Coordinates of C-alpha atoms in Angstrom, one line a residue:
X602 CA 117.2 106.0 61.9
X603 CA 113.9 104.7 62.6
X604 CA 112.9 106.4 66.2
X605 CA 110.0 104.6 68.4
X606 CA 106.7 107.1 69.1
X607 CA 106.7 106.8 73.1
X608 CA 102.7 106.3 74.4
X609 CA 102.5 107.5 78.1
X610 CA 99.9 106.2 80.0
X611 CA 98.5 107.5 83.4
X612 CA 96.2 104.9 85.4
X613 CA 93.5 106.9 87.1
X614 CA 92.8 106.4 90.8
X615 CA 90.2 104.0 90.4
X616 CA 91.6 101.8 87.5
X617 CA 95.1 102.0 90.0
X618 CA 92.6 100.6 92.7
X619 CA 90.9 97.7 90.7
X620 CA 94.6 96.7 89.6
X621 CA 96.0 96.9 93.4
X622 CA 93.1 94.4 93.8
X623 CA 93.7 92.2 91.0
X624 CA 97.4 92.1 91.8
X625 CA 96.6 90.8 95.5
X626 CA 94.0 88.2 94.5
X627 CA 96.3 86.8 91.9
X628 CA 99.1 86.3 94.2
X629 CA 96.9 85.0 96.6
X630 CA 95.9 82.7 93.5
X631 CA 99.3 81.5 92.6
X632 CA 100.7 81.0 96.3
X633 CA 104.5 80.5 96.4
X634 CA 104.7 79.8 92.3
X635 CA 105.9 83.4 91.7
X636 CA 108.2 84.0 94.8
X637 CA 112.3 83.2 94.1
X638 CA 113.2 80.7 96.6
X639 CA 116.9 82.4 95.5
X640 CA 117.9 85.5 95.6
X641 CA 120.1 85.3 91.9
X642 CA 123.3 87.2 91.1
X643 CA 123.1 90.3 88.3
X644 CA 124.9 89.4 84.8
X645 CA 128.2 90.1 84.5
X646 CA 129.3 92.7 82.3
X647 CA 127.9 96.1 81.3
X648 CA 123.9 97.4 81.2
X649 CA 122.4 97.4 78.1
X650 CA 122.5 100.5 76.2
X651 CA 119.9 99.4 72.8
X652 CA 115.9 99.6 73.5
X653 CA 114.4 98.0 70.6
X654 CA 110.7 99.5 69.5
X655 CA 108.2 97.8 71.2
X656 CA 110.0 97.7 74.6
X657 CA 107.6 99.1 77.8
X658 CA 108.1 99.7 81.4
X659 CA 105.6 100.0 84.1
X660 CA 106.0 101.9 87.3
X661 CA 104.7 101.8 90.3
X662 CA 103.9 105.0 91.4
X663 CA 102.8 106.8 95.4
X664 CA 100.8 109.3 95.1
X665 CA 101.8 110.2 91.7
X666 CA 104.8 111.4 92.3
X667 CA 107.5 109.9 89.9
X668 CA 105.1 110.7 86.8
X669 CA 104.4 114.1 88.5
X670 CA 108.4 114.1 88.3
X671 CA 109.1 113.2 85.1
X672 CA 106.6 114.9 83.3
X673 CA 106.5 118.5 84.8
X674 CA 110.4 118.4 84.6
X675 CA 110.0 117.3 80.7
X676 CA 111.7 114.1 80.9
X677 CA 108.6 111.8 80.4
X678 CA 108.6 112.8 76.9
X679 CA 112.4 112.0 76.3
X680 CA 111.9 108.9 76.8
X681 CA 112.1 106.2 73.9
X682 CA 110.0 103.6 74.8
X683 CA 106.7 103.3 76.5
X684 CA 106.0 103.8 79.8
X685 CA 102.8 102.8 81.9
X686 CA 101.7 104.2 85.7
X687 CA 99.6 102.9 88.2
X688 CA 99.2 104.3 91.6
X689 CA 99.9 102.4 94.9
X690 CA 99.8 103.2 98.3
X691 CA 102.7 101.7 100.1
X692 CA 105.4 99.0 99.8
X693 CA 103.3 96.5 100.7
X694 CA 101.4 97.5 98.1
X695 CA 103.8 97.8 95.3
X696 CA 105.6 94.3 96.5
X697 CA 102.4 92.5 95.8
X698 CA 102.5 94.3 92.2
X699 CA 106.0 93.0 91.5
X700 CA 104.9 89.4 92.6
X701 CA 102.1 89.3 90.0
X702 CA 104.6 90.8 87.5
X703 CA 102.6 93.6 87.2
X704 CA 105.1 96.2 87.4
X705 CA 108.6 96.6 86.3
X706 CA 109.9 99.4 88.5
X707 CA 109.2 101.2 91.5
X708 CA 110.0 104.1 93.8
X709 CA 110.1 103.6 97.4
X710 CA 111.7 104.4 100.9
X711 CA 114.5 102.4 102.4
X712 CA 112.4 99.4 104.2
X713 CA 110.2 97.9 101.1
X714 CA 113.5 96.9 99.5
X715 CA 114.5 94.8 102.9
X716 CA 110.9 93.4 102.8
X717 CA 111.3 91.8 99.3
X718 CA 114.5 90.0 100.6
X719 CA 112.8 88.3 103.2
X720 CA 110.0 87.4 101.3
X721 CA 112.7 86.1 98.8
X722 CA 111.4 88.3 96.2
X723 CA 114.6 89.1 94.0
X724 CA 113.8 93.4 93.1
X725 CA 117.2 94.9 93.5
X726 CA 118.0 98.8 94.2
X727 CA 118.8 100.3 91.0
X728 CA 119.0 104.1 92.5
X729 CA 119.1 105.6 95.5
X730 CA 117.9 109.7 96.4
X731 CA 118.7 111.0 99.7
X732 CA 116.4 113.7 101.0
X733 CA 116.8 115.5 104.4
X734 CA 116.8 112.6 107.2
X735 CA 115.1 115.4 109.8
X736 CA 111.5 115.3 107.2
X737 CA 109.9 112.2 109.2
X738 CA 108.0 113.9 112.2
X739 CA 106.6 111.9 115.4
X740 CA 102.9 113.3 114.7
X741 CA 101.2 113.5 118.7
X742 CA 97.8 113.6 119.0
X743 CA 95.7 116.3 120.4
X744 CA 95.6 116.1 124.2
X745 CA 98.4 113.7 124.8
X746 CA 101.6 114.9 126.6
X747 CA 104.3 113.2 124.4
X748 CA 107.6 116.0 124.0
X749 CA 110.5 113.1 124.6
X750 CA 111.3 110.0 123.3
X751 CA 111.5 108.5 127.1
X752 CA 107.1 109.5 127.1
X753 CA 106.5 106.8 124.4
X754 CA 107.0 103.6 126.8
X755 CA 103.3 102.3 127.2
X756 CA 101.5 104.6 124.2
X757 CA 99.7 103.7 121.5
X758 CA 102.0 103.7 117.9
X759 CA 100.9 103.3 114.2
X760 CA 102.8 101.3 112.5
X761 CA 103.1 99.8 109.2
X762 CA 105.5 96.9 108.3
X763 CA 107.5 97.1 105.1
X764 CA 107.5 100.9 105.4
X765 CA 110.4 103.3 106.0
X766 CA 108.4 104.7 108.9
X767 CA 108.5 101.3 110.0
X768 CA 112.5 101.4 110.8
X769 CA 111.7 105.0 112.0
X770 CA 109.3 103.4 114.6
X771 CA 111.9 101.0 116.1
X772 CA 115.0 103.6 116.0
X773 CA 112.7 105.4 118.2
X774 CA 112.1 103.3 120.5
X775 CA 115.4 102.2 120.5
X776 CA 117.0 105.2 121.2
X777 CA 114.4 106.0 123.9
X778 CA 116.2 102.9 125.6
X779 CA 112.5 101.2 125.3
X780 CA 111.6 97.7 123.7
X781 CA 109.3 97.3 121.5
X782 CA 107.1 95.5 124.7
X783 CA 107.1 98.7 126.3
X784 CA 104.8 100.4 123.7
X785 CA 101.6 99.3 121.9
X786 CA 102.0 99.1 118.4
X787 CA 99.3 99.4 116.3
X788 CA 99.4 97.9 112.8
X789 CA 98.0 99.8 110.7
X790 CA 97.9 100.5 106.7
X791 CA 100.1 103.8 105.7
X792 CA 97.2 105.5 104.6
X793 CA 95.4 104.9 107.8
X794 CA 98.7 106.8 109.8
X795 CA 97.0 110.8 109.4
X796 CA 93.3 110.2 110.5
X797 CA 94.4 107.5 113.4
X798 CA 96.6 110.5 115.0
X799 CA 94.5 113.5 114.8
X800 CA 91.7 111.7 116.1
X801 CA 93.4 110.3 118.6
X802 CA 93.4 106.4 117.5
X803 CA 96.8 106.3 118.2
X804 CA 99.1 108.1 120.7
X805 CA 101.9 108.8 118.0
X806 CA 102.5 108.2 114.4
X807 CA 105.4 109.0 111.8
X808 CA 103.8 111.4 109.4
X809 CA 106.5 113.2 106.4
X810 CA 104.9 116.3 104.6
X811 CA 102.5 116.9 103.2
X812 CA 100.8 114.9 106.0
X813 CA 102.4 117.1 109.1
X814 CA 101.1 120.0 107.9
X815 CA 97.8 118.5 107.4
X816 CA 98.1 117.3 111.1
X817 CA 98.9 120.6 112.2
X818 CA 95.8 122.1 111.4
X819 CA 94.2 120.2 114.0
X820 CA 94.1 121.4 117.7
X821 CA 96.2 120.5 120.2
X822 CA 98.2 118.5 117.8
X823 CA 102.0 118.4 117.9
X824 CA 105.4 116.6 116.7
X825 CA 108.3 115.7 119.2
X826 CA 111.4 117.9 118.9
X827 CA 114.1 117.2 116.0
X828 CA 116.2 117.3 118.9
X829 CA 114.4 113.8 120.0
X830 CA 114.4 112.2 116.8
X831 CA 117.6 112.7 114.8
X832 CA 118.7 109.6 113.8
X833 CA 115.6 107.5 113.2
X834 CA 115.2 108.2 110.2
X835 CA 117.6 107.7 106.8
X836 CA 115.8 110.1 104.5
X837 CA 116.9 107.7 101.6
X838 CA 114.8 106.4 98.7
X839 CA 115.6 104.5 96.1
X840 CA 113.8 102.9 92.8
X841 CA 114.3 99.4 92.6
X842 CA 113.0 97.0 89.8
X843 CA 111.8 93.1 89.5
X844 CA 115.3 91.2 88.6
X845 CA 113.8 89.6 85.3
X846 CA 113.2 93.1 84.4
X847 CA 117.2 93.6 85.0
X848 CA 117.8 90.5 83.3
X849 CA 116.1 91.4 80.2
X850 CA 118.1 93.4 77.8
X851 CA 115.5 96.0 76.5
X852 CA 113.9 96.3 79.7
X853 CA 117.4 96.4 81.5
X854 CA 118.1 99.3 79.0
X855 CA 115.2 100.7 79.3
X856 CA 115.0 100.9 82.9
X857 CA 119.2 102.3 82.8
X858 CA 117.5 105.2 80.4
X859 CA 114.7 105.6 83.5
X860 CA 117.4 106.0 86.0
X861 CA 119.1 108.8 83.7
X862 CA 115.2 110.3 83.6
X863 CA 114.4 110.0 87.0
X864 CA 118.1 111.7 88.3
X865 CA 117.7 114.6 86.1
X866 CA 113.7 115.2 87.1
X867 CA 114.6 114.9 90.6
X868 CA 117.5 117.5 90.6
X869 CA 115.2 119.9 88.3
X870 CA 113.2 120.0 91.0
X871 CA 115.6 120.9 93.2
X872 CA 116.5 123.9 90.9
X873 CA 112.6 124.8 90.2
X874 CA 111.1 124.6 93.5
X875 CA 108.2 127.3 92.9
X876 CA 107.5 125.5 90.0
X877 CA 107.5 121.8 91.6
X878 CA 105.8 122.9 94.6
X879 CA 103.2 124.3 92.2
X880 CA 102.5 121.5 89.9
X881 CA 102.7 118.6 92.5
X882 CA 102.0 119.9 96.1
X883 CA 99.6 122.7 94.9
X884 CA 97.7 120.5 91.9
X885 CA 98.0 117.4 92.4
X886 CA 98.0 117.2 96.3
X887 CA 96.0 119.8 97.0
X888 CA 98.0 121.6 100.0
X889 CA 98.0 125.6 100.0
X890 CA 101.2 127.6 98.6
X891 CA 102.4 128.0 101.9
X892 CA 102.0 124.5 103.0
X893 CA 103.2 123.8 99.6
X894 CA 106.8 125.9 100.1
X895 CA 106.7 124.4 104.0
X896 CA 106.7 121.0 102.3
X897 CA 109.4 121.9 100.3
X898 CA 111.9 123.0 103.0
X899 CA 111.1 120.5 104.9
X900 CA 112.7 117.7 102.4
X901 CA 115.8 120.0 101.0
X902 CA 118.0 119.2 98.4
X903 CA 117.7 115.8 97.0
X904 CA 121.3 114.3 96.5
X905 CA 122.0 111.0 94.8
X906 CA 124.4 108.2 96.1
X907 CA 126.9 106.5 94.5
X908 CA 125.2 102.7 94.1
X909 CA 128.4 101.3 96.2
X910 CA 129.6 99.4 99.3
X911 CA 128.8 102.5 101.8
X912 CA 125.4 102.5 100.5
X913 CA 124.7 98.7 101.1
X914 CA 126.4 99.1 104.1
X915 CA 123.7 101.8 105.3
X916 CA 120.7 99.6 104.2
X917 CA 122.5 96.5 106.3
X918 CA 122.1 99.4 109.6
X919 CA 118.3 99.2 108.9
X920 CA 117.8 95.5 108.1
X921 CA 119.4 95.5 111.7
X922 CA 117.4 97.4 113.1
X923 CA 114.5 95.8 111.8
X924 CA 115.9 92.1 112.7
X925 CA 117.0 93.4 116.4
X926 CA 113.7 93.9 117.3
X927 CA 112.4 90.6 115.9
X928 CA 110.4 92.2 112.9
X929 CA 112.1 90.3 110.3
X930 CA 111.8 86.1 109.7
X931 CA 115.2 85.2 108.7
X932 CA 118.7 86.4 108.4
X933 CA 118.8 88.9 105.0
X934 CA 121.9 90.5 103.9
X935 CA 121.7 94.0 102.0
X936 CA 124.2 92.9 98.8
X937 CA 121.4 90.6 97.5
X938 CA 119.2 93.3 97.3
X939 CA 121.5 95.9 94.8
X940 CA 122.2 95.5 91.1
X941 CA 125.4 98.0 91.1
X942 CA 126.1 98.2 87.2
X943 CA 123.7 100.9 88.0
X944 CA 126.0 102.8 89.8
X945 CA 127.8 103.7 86.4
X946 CA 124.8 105.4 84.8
X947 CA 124.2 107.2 88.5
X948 CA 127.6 108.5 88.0
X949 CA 127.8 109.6 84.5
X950 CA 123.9 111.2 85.0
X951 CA 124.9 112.9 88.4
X952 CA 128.2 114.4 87.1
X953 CA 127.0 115.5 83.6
X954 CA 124.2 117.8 85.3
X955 CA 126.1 119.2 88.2
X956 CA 124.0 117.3 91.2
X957 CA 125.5 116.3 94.3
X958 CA 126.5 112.4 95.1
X959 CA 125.7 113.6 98.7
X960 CA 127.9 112.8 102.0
X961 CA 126.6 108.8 102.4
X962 CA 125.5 109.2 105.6
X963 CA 122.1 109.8 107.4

């Protein structure tokens, strides 16, 4: 049988940069012509099992993570057909590529996905990966006296829409019994979230590893309790893809085969943790071995949830969230925003190698 030779391509830093640019100008260019005005039902029936030669997915990668993934677990190369990378930093970011059609799939907290239904951008969940929900910190910067959830009313908060540490921002507050008119938040890009906290920018900012470690280097700088913030955040991420992506048969087989890929990377990560930390915190991120191993703890085990109503149901908590507090410009319901024939490969993928669905809950 006549077997496709895979090419595996790795954007560097500053080709990913001119795309992220491209990508924005051209949907500033085009306007409205590439945004659904519909959010459109998955095709009945089955995924896909056949990728024809010739069939290609790009990704849109953070911080290189999914390739990092894929290819120190060995999985990249498994894979028959081609796959492309290009770095982003952010859903907003990544969003913007999947307007301009310039990726297929992506990897991303639980917020982006709610931001592409209100923009009417059809790019349903195809997978979902639950790390540990206590891993998003409430950085404070050096000098300020934040240590409860009740000190926040009238400080200074970065904040990023279409991020999960957007949602994390607002359960915050909300649990602190605030509104969001009792604090200052401070709209700022993801990237921007470290530096605006240490120097003092900001008041507080939700940082995840390796970027609390990084914080904690710095004097007099500090995170709130867990005992303030369980609960604001869901720890859950999921990959997601553009629905003509889904639609297409290769690519919709393709991207079933990613899932598989992606499942079996993640939990051989969670079986090789010296070696993970090592090849993505310790090369490619360039933290220390024992920020490396903090960073590690700090996330857990990743689990992987069935693709079903309790899931969708925990997605419709946050886009409440998000809507309560006025963040969000029309009514959006979480089913639009899943394409559960995925669940099936989740299922089969999860129980063949001995992972754990998880509990469903945050």
């Amino acid at each position: 049988m006549f077997r496709l030779r895979t090419v595996k391509v790795r954007f560097g830093r500053t080709t990913a940069l001119l795309l992220a640019a491209s990508v924005v100008a051209g949907a500033a260019l085009t306007g409205c012509a590439n945004n659904d005005t519909t959010v459109s039902r998955a095709p009945d029936g089955p995924l896909p099992a056949e990728i024809p030669p010739g069939t290609k997915l790009v990704v849109a990668d953070q911080q290189e993570r999914v390739q990092t993934w894929l290819r120190a677990s060995g999985e990249l190369d498994k894979l028959p057909f081609t796959v492309e990378f290009a770095n982003f930093v952010g859903g907003p970011a990544v969003l913007e590529a999947f307007r301009a059609g310039a990726a297929d799939v992506a990897q991303v907290g639980d917020v982006p996905p709610i931001h592409a239904l209100a923009a009417k951008q059809d790019v349903p969940i195809v997978a979902a990966y639950q790390s540990n929900p206590l891993a998003m910190k409430l950085a404070v910067a050096p000098g300020r006296s934040i240590t409860r959830l009740a000190d926040l009313k009238g400080k200074k908060i970065a904040y990023a829409e279409g991020t999960a540490q957007q949602a994390g921002v607002l359960r915050a507050v909300a649990k602190a019994g605030l509104k969001t008119s009792d604090v200052q938040l401070i709209r700022l890009q993801l990237s921007d979230f470290l530096d605006a906290v240490r120097t003092g920018q900001v008041d507080v900012a939700p940082l995840i590893e390796p970027n609390v470690t990084r914080l904690l280097r710095t004097p007099g700088a500090s995170v709130l309790p867990d005992s303030e913030v369980t609960g604001i955040y869901g720890g859950l991420g999921y990959l997601y893809a553009r629905r003509a992506v889904v639609q297409d048969p290769a690519k919709a087989a393709a991207t079933r085969a990613l899932v598989a890929a992606f499942i079996r990377a993640q939990q051989w990560s969670n079986l090789h943790q010296d070696e993970w930390a090592r090849k993505y915190y310790i090369d490619s991120q360039k933290v220390s071995a024992d920020d490396a191993k903090r960073i590690i703890d700090s996330l857990g085990v990743y689990t992987f949830p069935h693709l079903d109503q309790q899931l969708v149901d925990r997605q419709q908590a946050t886009i409440d969230v998000i809507d309560d507090a006025g963040e969000l410009p029309a009514k959006i319901r979480a089913a639009d925003g899943f394409d559960l024939r995925f669940d099936q490969v989740v299922t089969q993928t999860v129980t063949e190698i001995g992972a754990s669905f998880g509990t469903g809950t945050n």
